[in-house]
């Protein structure tokens, strides 16, 4: 999920999130954005090292597709290849008032998880992501990440890899599993 919902996911679902409203590390937020706006195959290669589920807000208006241009710009501010050198990511969005997505948008993981298996021609590869929940009014969709990298998951769960402040309280500097670090180097 985009960082907006981090507190709710933690508080209501008792799940750890990649980011929340207190994530001050811009590179980390950009990395999350990069995962969401990348093409499904590329996104899965990254996400499988970071998460086992992806939540997408699909409620219309201010949903994740409405935020997508901002998500892409944040990702592009660190990873210049996200928008191919265009700081405004102007190739992202709708082409007309009928909601025809641009090619960039249509190929993105976020668009596919938002509209997949609901709009004609929008499909999600079940070998990568499986839809496990749609809320009653289809405001929230949750997708299970298939083929989660177990070594990365075990690495992240090991307290020896946590870099916390001296008092070992809540403040821990994030780090990425070794298998994910190659994606960070692509700045």
Short mmCIF file of C-alpha atoms in Angstrom, two decimals:
data_model
loop_
_atom_site.label_atom_id
_atom_site.label_comp_id
_atom_site.label_asym_id
_atom_site.label_seq_id
_atom_site.Cartn_x
_atom_site.Cartn_y
_atom_site.Cartn_z
CA UNK A 1 0.00 0.00 0.00
CA UNK A 2 1.01 3.58 -0.40
CA UNK A 3 2.20 5.07 2.89
CA UNK A 4 -1.12 6.81 3.64
CA UNK A 5 -2.68 3.63 5.03
CA UNK A 6 0.24 2.38 7.09
CA UNK A 7 -1.14 3.32 10.50
CA UNK A 8 -4.55 1.81 9.75
CA UNK A 9 -3.02 -1.43 8.48
CA UNK A 10 -0.86 -1.73 11.57
CA UNK A 11 -3.58 -0.73 14.04
CA UNK A 12 -6.56 -2.58 12.59
CA UNK A 13 -4.99 -5.57 10.85
CA UNK A 14 -2.01 -5.96 13.21
CA UNK A 15 0.30 -6.22 10.18
CA UNK A 16 3.69 -4.62 9.66
CA UNK A 17 3.79 -2.15 6.77
CA UNK A 18 6.59 -0.97 4.53
CA UNK A 19 5.73 2.68 5.22
CA UNK A 20 3.35 4.90 7.16
CA UNK A 21 2.81 8.59 7.81
CA UNK A 22 5.94 8.73 9.96
CA UNK A 23 8.32 7.38 7.31
CA UNK A 24 10.78 10.22 6.86
CA UNK A 25 13.18 8.40 4.58
CA UNK A 26 12.50 9.85 1.12
CA UNK A 27 14.47 7.10 -0.60
CA UNK A 28 12.31 4.49 1.10
CA UNK A 29 9.07 6.17 -0.01
CA UNK A 30 10.52 6.47 -3.53
CA UNK A 31 11.37 2.77 -3.48
CA UNK A 32 7.80 1.91 -2.51
CA UNK A 33 6.53 4.18 -5.29
CA UNK A 34 8.85 2.55 -7.78
CA UNK A 35 7.43 -0.86 -6.91
CA UNK A 36 3.86 0.40 -7.44
CA UNK A 37 4.39 2.18 -10.77
CA UNK A 38 6.69 -0.39 -12.36
CA UNK A 39 5.40 -2.94 -14.83
CA UNK A 40 3.90 -5.98 -13.12
CA UNK A 41 6.81 -8.33 -13.83
CA UNK A 42 9.45 -5.85 -12.65
CA UNK A 43 7.35 -4.84 -9.63
CA UNK A 44 6.98 -8.46 -8.58
CA UNK A 45 10.74 -9.01 -8.78
CA UNK A 46 11.14 -6.24 -6.18
CA UNK A 47 8.06 -6.70 -3.99
CA UNK A 48 8.68 -10.40 -3.38
CA UNK A 49 11.65 -9.33 -1.22
CA UNK A 50 9.66 -6.78 0.79
CA UNK A 51 6.07 -7.92 1.35
CA UNK A 52 3.66 -10.80 1.27
CA UNK A 53 0.52 -8.71 0.56
CA UNK A 54 -0.28 -5.51 -1.34
CA UNK A 55 -3.27 -3.35 -0.41
CA UNK A 56 -4.74 -0.99 -3.00
CA UNK A 57 -7.30 1.73 -2.30
CA UNK A 58 -9.81 1.60 -5.17
CA UNK A 59 -12.54 3.85 -3.85
CA UNK A 60 -12.56 6.48 -6.59
CA UNK A 61 -11.85 10.18 -6.15
CA UNK A 62 -8.68 10.18 -4.04
CA UNK A 63 -7.88 6.52 -4.59
CA UNK A 64 -4.46 5.17 -5.50
CA UNK A 65 -4.90 5.80 -9.24
CA UNK A 66 -5.61 9.46 -8.49
CA UNK A 67 -2.36 9.53 -6.48
CA UNK A 68 -0.40 7.67 -9.13
CA UNK A 69 1.17 10.74 -10.83
CA UNK A 70 2.52 11.88 -7.44
CA UNK A 71 3.68 8.36 -6.58
CA UNK A 72 5.55 8.21 -9.89
CA UNK A 73 7.14 11.65 -9.40
CA UNK A 74 8.37 10.69 -5.94
CA UNK A 75 9.79 7.43 -7.32
CA UNK A 76 11.37 9.30 -10.23
CA UNK A 77 13.03 11.80 -7.88
CA UNK A 78 15.34 8.98 -6.74
CA UNK A 79 15.12 6.46 -9.60
CA UNK A 80 15.43 8.58 -12.76
CA UNK A 81 14.51 5.67 -15.03
CA UNK A 82 10.95 5.48 -13.66
CA UNK A 83 9.71 8.24 -15.98
CA UNK A 84 12.52 8.06 -18.52
CA UNK A 85 14.06 11.41 -17.56
CA UNK A 86 10.74 13.31 -17.43
CA UNK A 87 10.55 14.90 -13.93
CA UNK A 88 6.80 15.49 -14.31
CA UNK A 89 6.09 11.92 -15.46
CA UNK A 90 3.78 13.46 -18.06
CA UNK A 91 3.38 10.18 -19.98
CA UNK A 92 1.39 8.83 -17.01
CA UNK A 93 -2.36 9.30 -16.81
CA UNK A 94 -5.56 9.00 -18.78
CA UNK A 95 -5.70 9.74 -22.49
CA UNK A 96 -9.36 10.79 -22.58
CA UNK A 97 -12.47 11.38 -20.50
CA UNK A 98 -13.52 7.76 -20.96
CA UNK A 99 -10.68 6.66 -18.69
CA UNK A 100 -8.39 5.14 -21.30
CA UNK A 101 -5.06 4.76 -19.51
CA UNK A 102 -1.76 5.75 -21.09
CA UNK A 103 0.53 2.85 -21.96
CA UNK A 104 2.71 3.62 -18.91
CA UNK A 105 -0.31 3.60 -16.61
CA UNK A 106 -1.86 0.46 -18.14
CA UNK A 107 1.32 -1.56 -17.62
CA UNK A 108 1.88 -0.44 -14.02
CA UNK A 109 1.33 -2.77 -11.12
CA UNK A 110 -0.86 -0.20 -9.39
CA UNK A 111 -3.27 0.03 -12.35
CA UNK A 112 -3.41 -3.74 -12.68
CA UNK A 113 -4.08 -4.35 -8.99
CA UNK A 114 -6.63 -1.52 -8.94
CA UNK A 115 -8.58 -2.63 -12.03
CA UNK A 116 -7.44 -6.20 -12.63
CA UNK A 117 -10.11 -8.81 -13.22
CA UNK A 118 -12.75 -6.06 -13.00
CA UNK A 119 -12.29 -4.01 -16.17
CA UNK A 120 -12.26 -5.74 -19.56
CA UNK A 121 -8.74 -6.52 -20.72
CA UNK A 122 -7.09 -5.74 -17.38
CA UNK A 123 -5.63 -8.93 -15.95
CA UNK A 124 -3.16 -9.74 -13.21
CA UNK A 125 -0.75 -12.64 -13.59
CA UNK A 126 -1.92 -15.19 -10.97
CA UNK A 127 1.61 -16.60 -10.78
CA UNK A 128 2.67 -13.24 -9.30
CA UNK A 129 -0.36 -11.86 -7.41
CA UNK A 130 -3.61 -13.42 -6.20
CA UNK A 131 -6.63 -11.34 -5.20
CA UNK A 132 -7.58 -12.45 -1.69
CA UNK A 133 -9.95 -9.67 -0.60
CA UNK A 134 -12.27 -7.05 -2.06
CA UNK A 135 -14.24 -4.93 0.42
CA UNK A 136 -18.04 -4.84 0.26
CA UNK A 137 -18.18 -1.67 -1.84
CA UNK A 138 -14.88 -2.40 -3.60
CA UNK A 139 -13.00 0.40 -1.88
CA UNK A 140 -10.11 -1.84 -0.82
CA UNK A 141 -8.45 -4.74 -2.64
CA UNK A 142 -5.76 -6.96 -1.12
CA UNK A 143 -3.46 -9.10 -3.23
CA UNK A 144 -1.23 -11.92 -2.01
CA UNK A 145 2.31 -11.77 -3.36
CA UNK A 146 3.17 -15.15 -4.84
CA UNK A 147 6.66 -16.64 -4.64
CA UNK A 148 7.76 -14.44 -1.73
CA UNK A 149 11.51 -14.74 -1.29
CA UNK A 150 11.81 -16.73 1.93
CA UNK A 151 15.45 -15.78 2.51
CA UNK A 152 14.52 -12.08 2.37
CA UNK A 153 11.57 -12.67 4.70
CA UNK A 154 13.75 -14.52 7.22
CA UNK A 155 16.44 -11.83 6.99
CA UNK A 156 13.90 -9.08 7.73
CA UNK A 157 12.48 -11.00 10.71
CA UNK A 158 15.89 -11.48 12.33
CA UNK A 159 16.46 -8.81 15.07
CA UNK A 160 20.20 -8.98 14.35
CA UNK A 161 19.44 -7.11 11.10
CA UNK A 162 17.50 -4.31 12.77
CA UNK A 163 19.42 -1.09 13.30
CA UNK A 164 17.67 0.55 16.25
CA UNK A 165 18.64 3.49 18.40
CA UNK A 166 20.80 2.87 21.47
CA UNK A 167 17.90 2.27 23.83
CA UNK A 168 16.44 -0.36 21.45
CA UNK A 169 13.12 1.46 21.42
CA UNK A 170 10.77 1.97 18.49
CA UNK A 171 13.20 3.98 16.34
CA UNK A 172 14.84 1.61 13.88
CA UNK A 173 16.62 2.67 10.72
CA UNK A 174 15.36 0.61 7.82
CA UNK A 175 17.51 -1.67 5.77
CA UNK A 176 16.79 -3.99 2.89
CA UNK A 177 17.41 -7.71 2.51
CA UNK A 178 20.64 -8.46 0.65
CA UNK A 179 18.78 -9.85 -2.39
CA UNK A 180 16.90 -6.53 -2.74
CA UNK A 181 19.90 -4.22 -2.58
CA UNK A 182 20.64 -4.56 -6.31
CA UNK A 183 17.42 -2.60 -6.95
CA UNK A 184 18.54 0.22 -4.64
CA UNK A 185 21.76 0.57 -6.61
CA UNK A 186 19.78 1.38 -9.78
CA UNK A 187 19.47 5.06 -8.83
#
